[in-house]
Each structure stands twice: as C-alpha cells, then as structure tokens.
Coordinates of N, CA and C in Angstrom, one line a residue:
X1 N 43.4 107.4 3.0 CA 43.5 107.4 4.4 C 44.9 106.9 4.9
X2 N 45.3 107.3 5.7 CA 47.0 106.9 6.4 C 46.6 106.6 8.0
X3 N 47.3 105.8 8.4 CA 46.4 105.6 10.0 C 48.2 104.8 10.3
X4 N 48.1 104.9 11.4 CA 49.3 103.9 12.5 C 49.1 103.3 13.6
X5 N 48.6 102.3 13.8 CA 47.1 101.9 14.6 C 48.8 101.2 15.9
X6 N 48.6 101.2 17.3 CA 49.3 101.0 18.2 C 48.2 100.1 18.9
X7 N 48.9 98.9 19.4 CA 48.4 98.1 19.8 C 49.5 97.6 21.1
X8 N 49.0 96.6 21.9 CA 49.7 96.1 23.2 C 49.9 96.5 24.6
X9 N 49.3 97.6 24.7 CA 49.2 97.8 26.2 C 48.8 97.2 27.0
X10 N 48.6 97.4 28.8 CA 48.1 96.8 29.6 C 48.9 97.0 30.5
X11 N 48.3 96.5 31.9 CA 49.2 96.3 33.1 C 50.0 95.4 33.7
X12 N 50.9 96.5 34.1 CA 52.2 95.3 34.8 C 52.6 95.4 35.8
X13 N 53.4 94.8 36.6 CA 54.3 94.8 37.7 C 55.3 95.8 37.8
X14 N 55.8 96.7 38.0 CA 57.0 97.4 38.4 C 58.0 96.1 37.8
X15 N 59.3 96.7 36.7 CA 59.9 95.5 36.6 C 59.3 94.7 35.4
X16 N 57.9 94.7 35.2 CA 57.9 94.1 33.9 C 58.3 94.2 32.7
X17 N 57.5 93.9 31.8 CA 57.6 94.0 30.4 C 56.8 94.0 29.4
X18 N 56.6 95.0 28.6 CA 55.2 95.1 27.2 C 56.4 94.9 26.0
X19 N 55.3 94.4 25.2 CA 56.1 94.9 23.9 C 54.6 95.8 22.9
X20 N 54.7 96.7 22.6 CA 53.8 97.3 21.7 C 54.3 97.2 19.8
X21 N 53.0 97.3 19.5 CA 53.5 97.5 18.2 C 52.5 98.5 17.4
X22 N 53.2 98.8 15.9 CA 52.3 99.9 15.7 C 53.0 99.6 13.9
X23 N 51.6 99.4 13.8 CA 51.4 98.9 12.3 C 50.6 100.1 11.3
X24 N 51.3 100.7 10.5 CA 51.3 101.3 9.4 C 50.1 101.5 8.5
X25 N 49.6 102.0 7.1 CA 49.3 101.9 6.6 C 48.4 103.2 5.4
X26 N 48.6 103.4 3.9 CA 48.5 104.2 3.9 C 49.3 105.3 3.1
X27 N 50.7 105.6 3.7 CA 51.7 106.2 3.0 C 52.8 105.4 2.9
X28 N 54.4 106.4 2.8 CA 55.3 105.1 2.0 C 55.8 104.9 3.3
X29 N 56.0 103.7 3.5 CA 56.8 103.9 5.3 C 58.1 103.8 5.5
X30 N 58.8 104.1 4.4 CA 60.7 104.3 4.4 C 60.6 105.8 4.3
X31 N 59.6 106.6 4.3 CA 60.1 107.7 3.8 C 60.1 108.7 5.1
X32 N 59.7 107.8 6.0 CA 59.3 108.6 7.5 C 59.8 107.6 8.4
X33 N 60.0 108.7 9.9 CA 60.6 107.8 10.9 C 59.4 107.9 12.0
X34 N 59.2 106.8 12.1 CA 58.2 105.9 13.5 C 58.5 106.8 14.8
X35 N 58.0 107.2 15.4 CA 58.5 107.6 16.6 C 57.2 106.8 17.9
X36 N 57.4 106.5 18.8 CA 56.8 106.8 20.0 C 56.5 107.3 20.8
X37 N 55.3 107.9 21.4 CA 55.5 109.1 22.5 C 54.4 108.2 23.2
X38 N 54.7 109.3 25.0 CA 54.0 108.8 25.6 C 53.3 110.3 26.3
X39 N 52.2 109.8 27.2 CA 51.3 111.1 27.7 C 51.1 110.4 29.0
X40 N 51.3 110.7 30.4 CA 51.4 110.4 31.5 C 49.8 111.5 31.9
X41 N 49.2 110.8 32.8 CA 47.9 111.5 33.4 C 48.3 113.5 33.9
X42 N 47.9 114.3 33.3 CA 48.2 115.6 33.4 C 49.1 116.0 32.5
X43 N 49.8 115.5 32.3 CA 51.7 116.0 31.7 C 51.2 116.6 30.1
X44 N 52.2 116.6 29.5 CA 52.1 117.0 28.1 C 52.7 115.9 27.6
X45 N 52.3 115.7 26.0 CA 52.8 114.2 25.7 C 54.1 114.3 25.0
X46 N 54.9 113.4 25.3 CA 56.4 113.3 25.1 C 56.9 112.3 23.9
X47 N 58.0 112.7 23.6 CA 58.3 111.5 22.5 C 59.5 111.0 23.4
X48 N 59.7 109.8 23.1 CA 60.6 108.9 24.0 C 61.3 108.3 23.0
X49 N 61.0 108.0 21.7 CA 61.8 106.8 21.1 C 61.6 107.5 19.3
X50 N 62.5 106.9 18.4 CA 62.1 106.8 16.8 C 63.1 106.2 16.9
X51 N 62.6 105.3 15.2 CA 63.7 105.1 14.6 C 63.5 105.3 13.3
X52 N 64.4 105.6 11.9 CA 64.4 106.2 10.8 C 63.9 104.4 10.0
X53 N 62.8 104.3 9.5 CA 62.6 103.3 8.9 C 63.6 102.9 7.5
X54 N 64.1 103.9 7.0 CA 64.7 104.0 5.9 C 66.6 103.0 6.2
X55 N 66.6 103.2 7.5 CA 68.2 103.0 7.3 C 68.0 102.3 9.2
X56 N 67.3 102.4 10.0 CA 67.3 101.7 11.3 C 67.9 102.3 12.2
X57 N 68.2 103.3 12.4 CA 68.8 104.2 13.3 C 67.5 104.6 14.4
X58 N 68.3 104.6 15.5 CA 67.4 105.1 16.6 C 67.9 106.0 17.4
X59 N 67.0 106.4 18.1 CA 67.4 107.4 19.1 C 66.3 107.0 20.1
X60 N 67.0 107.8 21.4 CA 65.8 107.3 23.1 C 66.6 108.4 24.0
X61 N 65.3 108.7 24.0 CA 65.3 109.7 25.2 C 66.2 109.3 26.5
X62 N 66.5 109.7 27.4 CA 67.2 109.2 28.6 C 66.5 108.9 29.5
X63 N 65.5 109.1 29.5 CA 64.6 108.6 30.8 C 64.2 107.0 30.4
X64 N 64.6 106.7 29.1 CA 64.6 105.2 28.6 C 65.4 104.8 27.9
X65 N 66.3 105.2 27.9 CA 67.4 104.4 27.4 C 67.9 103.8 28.5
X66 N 68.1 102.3 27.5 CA 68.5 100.8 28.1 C 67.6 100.0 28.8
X67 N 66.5 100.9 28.8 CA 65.3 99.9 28.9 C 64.3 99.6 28.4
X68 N 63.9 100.6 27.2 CA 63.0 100.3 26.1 C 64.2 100.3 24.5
X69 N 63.4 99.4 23.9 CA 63.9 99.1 22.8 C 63.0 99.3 21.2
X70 N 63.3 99.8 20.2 CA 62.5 100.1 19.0 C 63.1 99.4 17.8
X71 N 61.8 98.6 17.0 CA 62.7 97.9 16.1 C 61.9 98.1 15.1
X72 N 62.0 97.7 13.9 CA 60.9 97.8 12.9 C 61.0 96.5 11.7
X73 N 60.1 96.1 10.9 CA 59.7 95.2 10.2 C 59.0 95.8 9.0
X74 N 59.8 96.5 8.1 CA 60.1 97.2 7.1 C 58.7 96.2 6.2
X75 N 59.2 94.9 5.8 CA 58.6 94.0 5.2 C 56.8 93.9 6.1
X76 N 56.5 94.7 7.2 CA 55.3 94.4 7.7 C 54.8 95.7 8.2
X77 N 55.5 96.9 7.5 CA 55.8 98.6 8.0 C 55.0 98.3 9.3
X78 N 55.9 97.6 10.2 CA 55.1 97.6 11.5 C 57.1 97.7 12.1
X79 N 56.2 98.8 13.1 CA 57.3 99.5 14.2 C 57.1 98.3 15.6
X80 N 57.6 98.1 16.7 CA 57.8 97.4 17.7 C 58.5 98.7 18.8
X81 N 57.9 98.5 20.0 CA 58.7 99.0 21.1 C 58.7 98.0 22.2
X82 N 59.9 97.2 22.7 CA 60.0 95.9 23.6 C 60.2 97.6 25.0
X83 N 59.4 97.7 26.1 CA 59.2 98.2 26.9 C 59.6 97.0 28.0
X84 N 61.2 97.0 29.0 CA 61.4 96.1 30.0 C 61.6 97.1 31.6
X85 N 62.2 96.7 32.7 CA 62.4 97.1 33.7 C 61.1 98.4 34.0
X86 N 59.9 98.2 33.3 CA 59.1 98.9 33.7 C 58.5 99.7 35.1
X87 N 58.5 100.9 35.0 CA 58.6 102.0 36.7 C 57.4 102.3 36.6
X88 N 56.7 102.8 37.9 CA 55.8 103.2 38.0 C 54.8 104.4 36.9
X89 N 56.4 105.2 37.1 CA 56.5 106.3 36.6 C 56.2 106.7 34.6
X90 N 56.7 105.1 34.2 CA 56.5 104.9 32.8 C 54.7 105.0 32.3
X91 N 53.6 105.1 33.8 CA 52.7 104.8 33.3 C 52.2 106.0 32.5
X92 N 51.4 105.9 31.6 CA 51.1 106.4 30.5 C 50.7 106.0 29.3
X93 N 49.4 107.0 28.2 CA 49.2 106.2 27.2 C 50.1 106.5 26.2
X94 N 50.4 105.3 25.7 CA 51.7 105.6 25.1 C 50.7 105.2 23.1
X95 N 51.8 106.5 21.7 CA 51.0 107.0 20.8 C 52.3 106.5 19.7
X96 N 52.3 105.8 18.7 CA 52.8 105.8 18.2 C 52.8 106.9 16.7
X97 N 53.8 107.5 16.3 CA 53.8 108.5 15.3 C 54.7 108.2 14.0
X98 N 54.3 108.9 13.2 CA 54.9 108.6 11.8 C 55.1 110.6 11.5
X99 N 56.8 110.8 11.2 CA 57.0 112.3 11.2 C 58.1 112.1 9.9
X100 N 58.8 113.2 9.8 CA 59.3 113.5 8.5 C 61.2 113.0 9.2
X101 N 62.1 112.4 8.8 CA 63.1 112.1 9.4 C 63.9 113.0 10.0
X102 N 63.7 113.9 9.2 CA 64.8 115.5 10.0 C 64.4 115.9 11.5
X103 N 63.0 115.0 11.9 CA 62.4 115.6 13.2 C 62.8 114.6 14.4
X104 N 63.7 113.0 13.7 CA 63.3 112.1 14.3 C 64.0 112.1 15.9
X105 N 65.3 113.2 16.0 CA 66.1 113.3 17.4 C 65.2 114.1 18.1
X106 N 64.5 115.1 18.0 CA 64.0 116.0 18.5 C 62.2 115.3 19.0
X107 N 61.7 115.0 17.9 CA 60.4 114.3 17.9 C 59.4 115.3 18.9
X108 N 59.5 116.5 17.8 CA 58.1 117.7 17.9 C 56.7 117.0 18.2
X109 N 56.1 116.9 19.0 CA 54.5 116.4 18.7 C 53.6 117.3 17.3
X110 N 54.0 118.5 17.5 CA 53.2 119.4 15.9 C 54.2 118.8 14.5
X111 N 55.1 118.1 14.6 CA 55.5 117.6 13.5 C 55.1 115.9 13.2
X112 N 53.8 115.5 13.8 CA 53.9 114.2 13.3 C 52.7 114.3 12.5
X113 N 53.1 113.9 11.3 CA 52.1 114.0 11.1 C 50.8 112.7 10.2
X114 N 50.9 111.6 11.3 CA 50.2 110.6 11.5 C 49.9 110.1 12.8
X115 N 49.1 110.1 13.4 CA 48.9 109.5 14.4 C 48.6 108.4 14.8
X116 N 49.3 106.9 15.5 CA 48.5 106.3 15.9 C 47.6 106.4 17.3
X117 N 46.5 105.0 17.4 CA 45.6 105.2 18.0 C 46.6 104.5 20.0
X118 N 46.1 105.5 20.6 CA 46.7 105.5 22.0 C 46.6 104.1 22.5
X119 N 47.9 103.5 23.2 CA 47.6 102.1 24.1 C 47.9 102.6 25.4
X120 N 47.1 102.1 26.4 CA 47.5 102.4 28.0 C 48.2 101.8 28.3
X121 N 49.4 102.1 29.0 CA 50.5 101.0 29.6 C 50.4 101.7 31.6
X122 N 50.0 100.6 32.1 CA 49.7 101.3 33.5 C 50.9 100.3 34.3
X123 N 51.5 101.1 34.7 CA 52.9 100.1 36.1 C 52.3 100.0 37.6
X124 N 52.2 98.9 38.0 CA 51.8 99.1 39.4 C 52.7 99.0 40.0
X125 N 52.9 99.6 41.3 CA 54.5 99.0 42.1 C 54.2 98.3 43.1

C-alpha cells in the first residue's frame, strides 16, 4: 500500500498562516517529487507547489509565490507547506501528491500518482 496522508488544515484570518504537512509512506520517496495541489469549491484542482525530494528544488505557481513555502524532511519522507499572507481566495481543499520528477514544473493532476488525503484550509476575510 503507498498512501500520503496531508494533515493541518483549518481556519484563518485573511493574513494568516497554516503550515500543512504530508507524510509519506510505502514507496521510495527520493525517487518522486511531492507536489501540492489545491481544489477551490467548483474549480478544477490545481497544483500550486513541488519540490523534487531527491535534490530540494522547487517550483510555485504565481498565484503563490512568496507566500507559501515547500520544504521537506527526507529523514521523515514528510513534505511541509508553511502557507503565510493567506487570501480569501486561497480557500480550498488543499491534496498533497507524490508524481514522477519530470512532471514536477507542470504538475499534471493525471500524473500523480499517489494521492494524499484532502485538508480544508478555509480564509475568512
């Protein structure tokens, strides 16, 4: 079984701050990059963040870059997203993914192929 279980959601203030995390388990976890996506009520679900577990490289979409951050703990194949200056607009359940590295700038949703379990991050303004 391979699972990426996402943990840390909840509500905040416009301006806040979550940090989520999403812990592994299962396959090798250097051999794939972490990504993060989120699903906003209606929309289609988006990837916003990865980083390449193997080497720490990241990438972030622009609608979050400079305000969410991706780190990872190799020693605890647990991925981290520090989520700060939080908008209304960021609300959404947000899905942590495990995909193949070649996908990690683009971050296909039909290429992940692990899923973690969804956390709600709701912004109030």
């Amino acid at each position: 079984l391979s699972s990426a279980a996402g943990v840390g959601g909840g509500l905040v203030q416009a301006g806040g701050s979550l940090r989520l995390s999403c812990e592994a388990s299962g396959f090798i976890f250097t051999d794939y990059a972490i990504g993060w996506f989120r699903q906003a009520p209606g929309k289609v679900r988006e990837g916003v963040t990865s980083i390449d577990t193997s080497d720490g490289s990241t990438y972030y979409a622009n609608s979050v870059k400079g305000r969410f951050t991706i780190s990872s703990d190799n020693a605890k194949n647990t991925v981290y997203l520090q989520v700060n200056s939080l908008k209304p607009e960021d609300t959404a359940v947000y899905y942590c993914g495990a995909l193949r590295r070649r996908y990690r700038l683009v971050l296909p949703i039909n290429r992940v192929d692990y899923w973690g379990k969804g956390t709600l991050v709701t912004v109030s303004s």
